Amino acid sequence: MFMTLEVIPLPVSDIDRARDFYRDKVGFHVDIDQEVMPGMRIVQLTPPGSGCSIALGETLWEMTPGPTPSPGAYQGLQLVVADIEKAHADLVARGLDVSEPVRYSEADGATFMYFTDPDGNGWAVQEYRKRATEPLHRLLSEQAGA
């Protein structure tokens, strides 16, 4: 049985501010911004090239068991890029306050930069140079056909 992780609910205090941040500063695509059922507005955004989105909504936590996470409680969310210098330049040009890339070793996958959203949810951007020639979506489609 195949399973895919496609949506991560993200706790934020202001849906419009978060939507604008992820769309304008990080470059995510707005897939959905609507009331999906009475009283439940969902904003779903996807990073370019990703199969996984984030979902913002004030009432979506009512549908899941367990405690409601506080805005800013999520840390360690991770994006992957093939060229971190290019990604850094693109994000800075968008006005994102992102750290300089840090190369922890010469190994592919060992370079990171970091940013937080307006609520303090923490993100890492990892350089995985192999993605330039082996995009994840291609590898997954090859596995599904095998």
Coordinates of N, CA, C and O in Angstrom, one line a residue:
M1 N 0.8 -1.2 0.0 CA 0.0 0.0 0.0 C 0.9 1.2 0.0 O 1.8 1.4 0.8
F2 N 0.7 2.1 -1.0 CA 1.3 3.4 -1.0 C 0.6 4.4 -0.2 O -0.7 4.4 -0.1
M3 N 1.3 5.3 0.5 CA 0.7 6.4 1.2 C 1.6 7.6 0.9 O 2.8 7.5 0.8
T4 N 0.9 8.8 0.8 CA 1.7 10.0 0.5 C 1.3 11.0 1.6 O 0.2 11.1 2.0
L5 N 2.3 11.7 2.0 CA 2.1 12.9 2.9 C 1.9 14.1 2.0 O 2.8 14.5 1.3
E6 N 0.7 14.6 2.0 CA 0.3 15.7 1.1 C -0.1 17.0 1.7 O 0.0 18.0 1.1
V7 N -0.5 17.0 3.0 CA -0.9 18.2 3.6 C -0.5 18.2 5.1 O -0.7 17.3 5.8
I8 N 0.1 19.3 5.5 CA 0.5 19.5 6.9 C -0.3 20.8 7.4 O 0.0 21.9 6.9
P9 N -1.2 20.6 8.4 CA -1.8 21.8 9.0 C -0.8 22.5 9.8 O 0.0 22.0 10.5
L10 N -0.8 23.8 9.6 CA 0.2 24.7 10.3 C -0.5 25.7 11.2 O -1.4 26.4 10.7
P11 N -0.2 25.7 12.5 CA -0.8 26.7 13.4 C -0.3 28.1 13.2 O 0.9 28.4 13.3
V12 N -1.3 29.0 12.9 CA -1.0 30.4 12.7 C -2.0 31.2 13.4 O -3.1 30.8 13.6
S13 N -1.7 32.5 13.8 CA -2.7 33.3 14.5 C -3.5 34.2 13.5 O -4.6 34.6 13.9
D14 N -3.0 34.4 12.3 CA -3.7 35.2 11.3 C -3.6 34.6 10.0 O -2.5 34.6 9.4
I15 N -4.7 34.0 9.5 CA -4.6 33.3 8.2 C -4.2 34.2 7.0 O -3.4 33.8 6.2
D16 N -4.8 35.4 7.0 CA -4.5 36.2 5.8 C -3.0 36.6 5.9 O -2.3 36.6 4.8
R17 N -2.5 37.0 7.0 CA -1.1 37.4 7.1 C -0.2 36.2 6.8 O 0.8 36.4 6.0
A18 N -0.5 35.0 7.2 CA 0.3 33.8 6.9 C 0.2 33.5 5.4 O 1.2 33.2 4.8
R19 N -1.0 33.6 4.9 CA -1.1 33.3 3.4 C -0.3 34.3 2.6 O 0.5 33.9 1.7
D20 N -0.3 35.5 3.0 CA 0.5 36.5 2.2 C 2.0 36.3 2.4 O 2.7 36.4 1.5
F21 N 2.4 35.9 3.6 CA 3.8 35.6 3.9 C 4.3 34.4 3.0 O 5.3 34.5 2.3
Y22 N 3.6 33.3 3.1 CA 4.0 32.1 2.3 C 3.9 32.4 0.8 O 4.7 31.9 0.1
R23 N 2.9 33.1 0.4 CA 2.8 33.4 -1.1 C 3.8 34.4 -1.5 O 4.5 34.1 -2.5
D24 N 3.9 35.5 -0.9 CA 4.7 36.6 -1.4 C 6.2 36.5 -1.0 O 7.1 36.8 -1.8
K25 N 6.5 36.0 0.2 CA 7.9 36.0 0.6 C 8.6 34.7 0.4 O 9.8 34.6 0.2
V26 N 7.8 33.6 0.5 CA 8.4 32.2 0.3 C 8.2 31.7 -1.1 O 8.9 30.8 -1.6
G27 N 7.1 32.2 -1.8 CA 6.9 31.8 -3.1 C 6.0 30.6 -3.3 O 5.9 29.9 -4.3
F28 N 5.2 30.2 -2.2 CA 4.3 29.1 -2.3 C 3.1 29.5 -3.2 O 2.7 30.7 -3.3
H29 N 2.5 28.5 -3.8 CA 1.3 28.7 -4.7 C 0.1 28.5 -3.8 O 0.0 27.6 -3.0
V30 N -0.9 29.5 -3.9 CA -2.1 29.3 -3.2 C -3.0 28.4 -4.0 O -3.5 28.7 -5.1
D31 N -3.3 27.2 -3.5 CA -4.1 26.2 -4.1 C -5.6 26.4 -3.8 O -6.5 26.3 -4.6
I32 N -5.9 26.7 -2.5 CA -7.2 26.9 -2.0 C -7.3 28.1 -1.1 O -6.4 28.2 -0.2
D33 N -8.2 28.9 -1.2 CA -8.5 29.9 -0.2 C -10.0 30.1 -0.3 O -10.5 31.0 -1.0
Q34 N -10.7 29.3 0.5 CA -12.2 29.4 0.5 C -12.8 28.8 1.7 O -12.1 28.0 2.4
E35 N -14.0 29.0 1.9 CA -14.8 28.4 2.9 C -15.2 27.0 2.3 O -16.0 27.0 1.4
V36 N -14.6 25.9 2.9 CA -14.9 24.6 2.3 C -16.1 24.0 2.8 O -16.6 23.0 2.2
M37 N -16.6 24.5 3.9 CA -17.9 24.1 4.5 C -18.3 25.2 5.4 O -17.4 26.1 5.8
P38 N -19.6 25.4 5.7 CA -20.0 26.5 6.5 C -19.1 26.7 7.8 O -18.9 25.8 8.6
G39 N -18.5 27.9 7.9 CA -17.7 28.2 9.1 C -16.3 27.7 9.0 O -15.6 27.9 10.0
M40 N -15.9 27.0 7.9 CA -14.5 26.5 7.9 C -13.8 27.0 6.6 O -14.0 26.5 5.5
R41 N -13.0 28.0 6.8 CA -12.1 28.5 5.8 C -10.8 27.8 5.8 O -10.2 27.7 6.9
I42 N -10.3 27.4 4.7 CA -9.0 26.7 4.5 C -8.2 27.5 3.5 O -8.7 27.8 2.4
V43 N -7.0 27.7 3.8 CA -6.0 28.2 2.8 C -4.9 27.1 2.7 O -4.3 26.8 3.7
Q44 N -4.8 26.6 1.5 CA -3.8 25.6 1.3 C -2.8 26.1 0.3 O -3.1 26.6 -0.8
L45 N -1.5 26.0 0.7 CA -0.4 26.5 -0.2 C 0.6 25.4 -0.4 O 0.9 24.6 0.5
T46 N 1.2 25.4 -1.6 CA 2.2 24.4 -2.0 C 3.5 25.0 -2.5 O 3.4 25.9 -3.3
P47 N 4.6 24.6 -1.9 CA 5.9 25.0 -2.5 C 6.0 24.6 -3.9 O 5.6 23.5 -4.3
P48 N 6.6 25.4 -4.8 CA 6.8 25.0 -6.2 C 7.5 23.7 -6.3 O 8.6 23.5 -5.7
G49 N 7.0 22.8 -7.1 CA 7.6 21.5 -7.3 C 7.3 20.4 -6.2 O 7.8 19.3 -6.3
S50 N 6.6 20.8 -5.2 CA 6.3 19.9 -4.0 C 5.0 19.1 -4.2 O 4.1 19.6 -4.8
G51 N 5.0 17.9 -3.6 CA 3.8 17.2 -3.5 C 3.1 17.3 -2.2 O 2.1 16.6 -1.9
C52 N 3.7 18.1 -1.3 CA 3.1 18.3 0.0 C 2.8 19.8 0.2 O 3.6 20.7 -0.1
S53 N 1.6 20.1 0.8 CA 1.2 21.5 1.0 C 1.1 21.7 2.5 O 1.1 20.8 3.3
I54 N 0.9 23.0 2.8 CA 0.5 23.4 4.2 C -0.9 23.9 4.1 O -1.4 24.4 3.1
A55 N -1.6 23.7 5.2 CA -3.0 24.1 5.3 C -3.1 25.1 6.5 O -2.7 24.8 7.6
L56 N -3.8 26.2 6.3 CA -4.0 27.2 7.3 C -5.5 27.3 7.5 O -6.3 27.3 6.6
G57 N -5.9 27.3 8.8 CA -7.4 27.4 9.1 C -7.6 27.5 10.6 O -6.9 26.8 11.3
E58 N -8.5 28.3 10.9 CA -8.8 28.5 12.4 C -9.6 27.3 13.0 O -9.4 27.0 14.1
T59 N -10.4 26.7 12.2 CA -11.3 25.6 12.7 C -10.8 24.2 12.4 O -11.4 23.3 12.8
L60 N -9.8 24.1 11.5 CA -9.4 22.7 11.1 C -8.9 21.9 12.3 O -9.0 20.7 12.3
W61 N -8.4 22.5 13.3 CA -8.0 21.8 14.5 C -9.1 21.1 15.2 O -8.9 20.2 16.0
E62 N -10.3 21.6 15.1 CA -11.5 21.0 15.7 C -11.8 19.6 15.2 O -12.4 18.8 15.8
M63 N -11.2 19.3 14.0 CA -11.5 18.0 13.3 C -10.5 17.0 13.7 O -10.7 15.8 13.3
T64 N -9.4 17.3 14.3 CA -8.3 16.4 14.7 C -8.3 16.1 16.2 O -8.5 17.1 17.0
P65 N -8.0 14.9 16.6 CA -7.9 14.6 18.0 C -6.7 15.2 18.6 O -5.7 15.5 17.9
G66 N -6.8 15.4 19.9 CA -5.6 15.9 20.6 C -5.6 17.4 20.8 O -6.5 18.1 20.3
P67 N -4.6 17.9 21.4 CA -4.6 19.4 21.7 C -4.3 20.2 20.5 O -3.7 19.7 19.5
T68 N -4.8 21.4 20.5 CA -4.5 22.4 19.4 C -3.2 23.0 19.6 O -2.9 23.6 20.6
P69 N -2.3 22.9 18.6 CA -0.9 23.5 18.7 C -1.1 25.0 18.7 O -1.9 25.6 18.0
S70 N -0.2 25.6 19.4 CA -0.1 27.1 19.4 C 0.5 27.6 18.2 O 1.5 27.0 17.7
P71 N 0.1 28.8 17.7 CA 0.8 29.4 16.5 C 2.3 29.5 16.9 O 2.6 30.0 18.0
G72 N 3.1 29.1 16.0 CA 4.6 29.2 16.2 C 5.2 28.0 16.8 O 6.4 27.9 17.1
A73 N 4.3 27.0 17.1 CA 4.8 25.8 17.8 C 5.6 24.8 17.0 O 6.3 24.0 17.5
Y74 N 5.4 24.9 15.6 CA 6.1 24.0 14.8 C 7.5 24.5 14.4 O 7.7 25.6 14.0
Q75 N 8.5 23.6 14.6 CA 9.9 23.9 14.4 C 10.4 22.7 13.5 O 10.0 21.6 13.7
G76 N 11.4 23.0 12.6 CA 12.0 21.9 11.9 C 11.3 21.5 10.6 O 11.7 20.5 10.0
L77 N 10.3 22.3 10.2 CA 9.8 22.0 8.9 C 10.9 22.2 7.9 O 11.7 23.1 8.0
Q78 N 10.9 21.4 6.8 CA 12.1 21.5 5.9 C 11.7 21.5 4.5 O 10.9 20.7 4.0
L79 N 12.3 22.4 3.8 CA 12.2 22.5 2.3 C 13.5 22.0 1.7 O 14.6 22.2 2.4
V80 N 13.5 21.5 0.5 CA 14.7 21.0 -0.1 C 14.9 21.7 -1.5 O 13.9 21.8 -2.2
V81 N 16.1 22.2 -1.7 CA 16.4 22.8 -3.0 C 17.7 22.2 -3.6 O 18.5 21.7 -2.9
A82 N 17.8 22.4 -4.9 CA 19.0 21.8 -5.5 C 20.2 22.8 -5.5 O 21.4 22.4 -5.5
D83 N 19.9 24.1 -5.4 CA 21.0 25.1 -5.4 C 20.6 26.2 -4.3 O 19.8 27.0 -4.5
I84 N 21.3 26.1 -3.1 CA 20.9 26.9 -2.0 C 21.3 28.4 -2.2 O 20.6 29.3 -1.8
E85 N 22.4 28.6 -3.0 CA 22.8 30.0 -3.2 C 21.7 30.7 -4.1 O 21.3 31.8 -3.8
K86 N 21.2 30.0 -5.1 CA 20.1 30.6 -6.0 C 18.9 30.7 -5.1 O 18.2 31.8 -5.2
A87 N 18.5 29.7 -4.3 CA 17.3 29.8 -3.5 C 17.5 31.0 -2.5 O 16.5 31.7 -2.3
H88 N 18.6 31.2 -1.9 CA 18.8 32.3 -1.0 C 18.6 33.6 -1.7 O 17.9 34.5 -1.2
A89 N 19.2 33.8 -2.9 CA 19.1 35.0 -3.6 C 17.6 35.3 -4.0 O 17.1 36.4 -3.8
D90 N 16.9 34.2 -4.4 CA 15.5 34.4 -4.7 C 14.6 34.8 -3.5 O 13.8 35.7 -3.6
L91 N 14.9 34.1 -2.4 CA 14.1 34.4 -1.2 C 14.4 35.8 -0.6 O 13.5 36.6 -0.2
V92 N 15.7 36.2 -0.6 CA 16.1 37.6 -0.2 C 15.4 38.6 -1.1 O 14.9 39.6 -0.7
A93 N 15.4 38.3 -2.4 CA 14.8 39.3 -3.4 C 13.3 39.4 -3.1 O 12.7 40.4 -3.4
R94 N 12.7 38.4 -2.6 CA 11.2 38.4 -2.2 C 11.0 39.2 -0.9 O 9.9 39.3 -0.5
G95 N 12.1 39.5 -0.2 CA 11.9 40.2 1.1 C 11.9 39.3 2.3 O 11.6 39.7 3.4
L96 N 12.3 38.0 2.1 CA 12.3 37.1 3.3 C 13.5 37.3 4.1 O 14.6 37.4 3.6
D97 N 13.4 37.3 5.4 CA 14.5 37.4 6.3 C 15.0 35.9 6.5 O 14.4 35.2 7.4
V98 N 15.9 35.5 5.8 CA 16.5 34.1 5.8 C 17.9 34.2 6.1 O 18.7 35.1 5.7
S99 N 18.4 33.2 6.9 CA 19.8 33.2 7.3 C 20.7 33.0 6.1 O 20.2 32.5 5.1
E100 N 22.0 33.2 6.2 CA 22.9 32.9 5.2 C 23.0 31.3 5.2 O 22.9 30.7 6.3
P101 N 23.3 30.7 4.1 CA 23.5 29.3 4.1 C 24.7 28.9 4.9 O 25.7 29.6 4.9
V102 N 24.6 27.8 5.6 CA 25.6 27.2 6.5 C 26.0 25.8 5.9 O 25.1 25.0 5.9
R103 N 27.2 25.6 5.6 CA 27.7 24.3 5.1 C 28.3 23.6 6.2 O 29.4 23.9 6.7
Y104 N 27.6 22.6 6.7 CA 28.1 21.8 7.9 C 29.2 20.8 7.5 O 30.0 20.5 8.3
S105 N 29.1 20.4 6.3 CA 30.2 19.5 5.7 C 30.1 19.6 4.2 O 29.1 20.2 3.7
E106 N 31.0 19.0 3.5 CA 30.9 19.0 2.0 C 29.9 18.0 1.5 O 29.7 17.9 0.3
A107 N 29.4 17.1 2.3 CA 28.4 16.1 1.9 C 27.2 16.7 1.3 O 26.7 17.8 1.8
D108 N 26.7 16.1 0.2 CA 25.4 16.6 -0.3 C 24.3 16.5 0.7 O 24.2 15.4 1.3
G109 N 23.6 17.5 1.0 CA 22.5 17.5 2.0 C 23.0 18.1 3.3 O 22.2 18.1 4.2
A110 N 24.2 18.6 3.4 CA 24.7 19.2 4.6 C 24.8 20.7 4.7 O 25.4 21.2 5.5
T111 N 24.0 21.4 3.8 CA 24.0 22.8 3.8 C 22.6 23.3 4.0 O 21.6 22.8 3.4
F112 N 22.4 24.2 5.0 CA 21.1 24.7 5.4 C 21.0 26.2 5.5 O 22.1 26.8 5.8
M113 N 19.8 26.7 5.4 CA 19.5 28.1 5.8 C 18.2 28.0 6.5 O 17.4 27.1 6.4
Y114 N 17.9 29.1 7.3 CA 16.7 29.0 8.2 C 15.9 30.3 8.1 O 16.4 31.4 7.9
F115 N 14.6 30.2 8.3 CA 13.7 31.3 8.5 C 12.5 30.9 9.4 O 12.3 29.8 9.6
T116 N 11.8 31.9 9.8 CA 10.6 31.7 10.6 C 9.5 32.5 10.0 O 9.7 33.5 9.3
D117 N 8.3 32.0 10.1 CA 7.1 32.8 9.6 C 6.7 33.8 10.7 O 7.3 33.9 11.8
P118 N 5.7 34.6 10.4 CA 5.4 35.7 11.4 C 4.9 35.2 12.8 O 5.0 36.0 13.7
D119 N 4.5 34.0 12.9 CA 4.2 33.4 14.2 C 5.3 32.8 14.9 O 5.2 32.4 16.1
G120 N 6.4 32.5 14.2 CA 7.6 31.8 14.8 C 7.7 30.4 14.4 O 8.6 29.7 14.9
N121 N 6.8 29.8 13.5 CA 7.1 28.5 13.0 C 8.4 28.5 12.3 O 8.6 29.3 11.4
G122 N 9.2 27.5 12.6 CA 10.6 27.5 12.1 C 10.8 26.6 11.0 O 10.4 25.4 11.0
W123 N 11.5 27.1 9.9 CA 11.7 26.3 8.7 C 13.2 26.2 8.4 O 14.0 27.2 8.7
A124 N 13.6 25.1 7.9 CA 15.0 24.9 7.4 C 14.9 24.7 5.9 O 13.9 24.1 5.4
V125 N 15.9 25.2 5.1 CA 16.0 24.9 3.7 C 17.3 24.2 3.5 O 18.3 24.7 3.9
Q126 N 17.2 23.0 3.0 CA 18.3 22.1 2.8 C 18.7 22.1 1.4 O 17.9 21.9 0.5
E127 N 20.0 22.2 1.1 CA 20.5 22.0 -0.2 C 20.8 20.5 -0.4 O 21.6 19.9 0.3
Y128 N 20.1 19.9 -1.4 CA 20.4 18.5 -1.8 C 20.6 18.6 -3.3 O 19.7 18.6 -4.1
R129 N 21.9 18.8 -3.7 CA 22.3 19.0 -5.1 C 21.8 17.9 -6.0 O 21.6 18.1 -7.2
K130 N 21.7 16.7 -5.5 CA 21.2 15.6 -6.3 C 19.8 15.8 -6.9 O 19.5 15.3 -7.9
R131 N 19.0 16.7 -6.3 CA 17.7 17.0 -6.8 C 17.7 17.7 -8.2 O 16.7 17.7 -8.9
A132 N 18.9 18.3 -8.5 CA 19.0 18.9 -9.9 C 18.8 17.9 -11.0 O 18.3 18.1 -12.0
T133 N 19.4 16.7 -10.8 CA 19.3 15.6 -11.8 C 18.3 14.5 -11.4 O 18.0 13.7 -12.3
E134 N 18.0 14.4 -10.2 CA 17.0 13.4 -9.7 C 15.9 14.0 -8.9 O 15.8 13.9 -7.7
P135 N 15.0 14.7 -9.6 CA 13.8 15.3 -8.8 C 13.0 14.2 -8.2 O 12.8 13.1 -8.7
L136 N 12.6 14.5 -7.0 CA 11.8 13.5 -6.2 C 10.6 13.0 -6.9 O 10.3 11.8 -6.9
H137 N 9.9 13.9 -7.6 CA 8.6 13.5 -8.3 C 9.0 12.5 -9.3 O 8.2 11.5 -9.6
R138 N 10.1 12.6 -10.0 CA 10.5 11.6 -11.0 C 10.8 10.2 -10.4 O 10.4 9.2 -10.8
L139 N 11.6 10.3 -9.3 CA 11.9 9.0 -8.6 C 10.7 8.3 -8.1 O 10.6 7.1 -8.2
L140 N 9.7 9.1 -7.5 CA 8.5 8.5 -7.0 C 7.7 7.8 -8.1 O 7.1 6.8 -8.0
S141 N 7.6 8.5 -9.3 CA 6.8 8.0 -10.4 C 7.5 6.7 -10.9 O 6.8 5.8 -11.3
E142 N 8.8 6.7 -10.9 CA 9.5 5.5 -11.4 C 9.3 4.3 -10.4 O 9.1 3.2 -10.8
Q143 N 9.2 4.6 -9.1 CA 9.0 3.6 -8.1 C 7.5 3.0 -8.3 O 7.3 1.8 -8.1
A144 N 6.6 3.9 -8.5 CA 5.2 3.5 -8.7 C 5.0 2.6 -9.9 O 4.2 1.7 -9.8
G145 N 5.8 2.8 -10.9 CA 5.7 2.0 -12.1 C 6.5 0.7 -12.0 O 6.3 -0.2 -12.8
A146 N 7.3 0.6 -11.0 CA 8.1 -0.7 -10.9 C 7.3 -1.8 -10.3 O 6.3 -1.8 -9.8

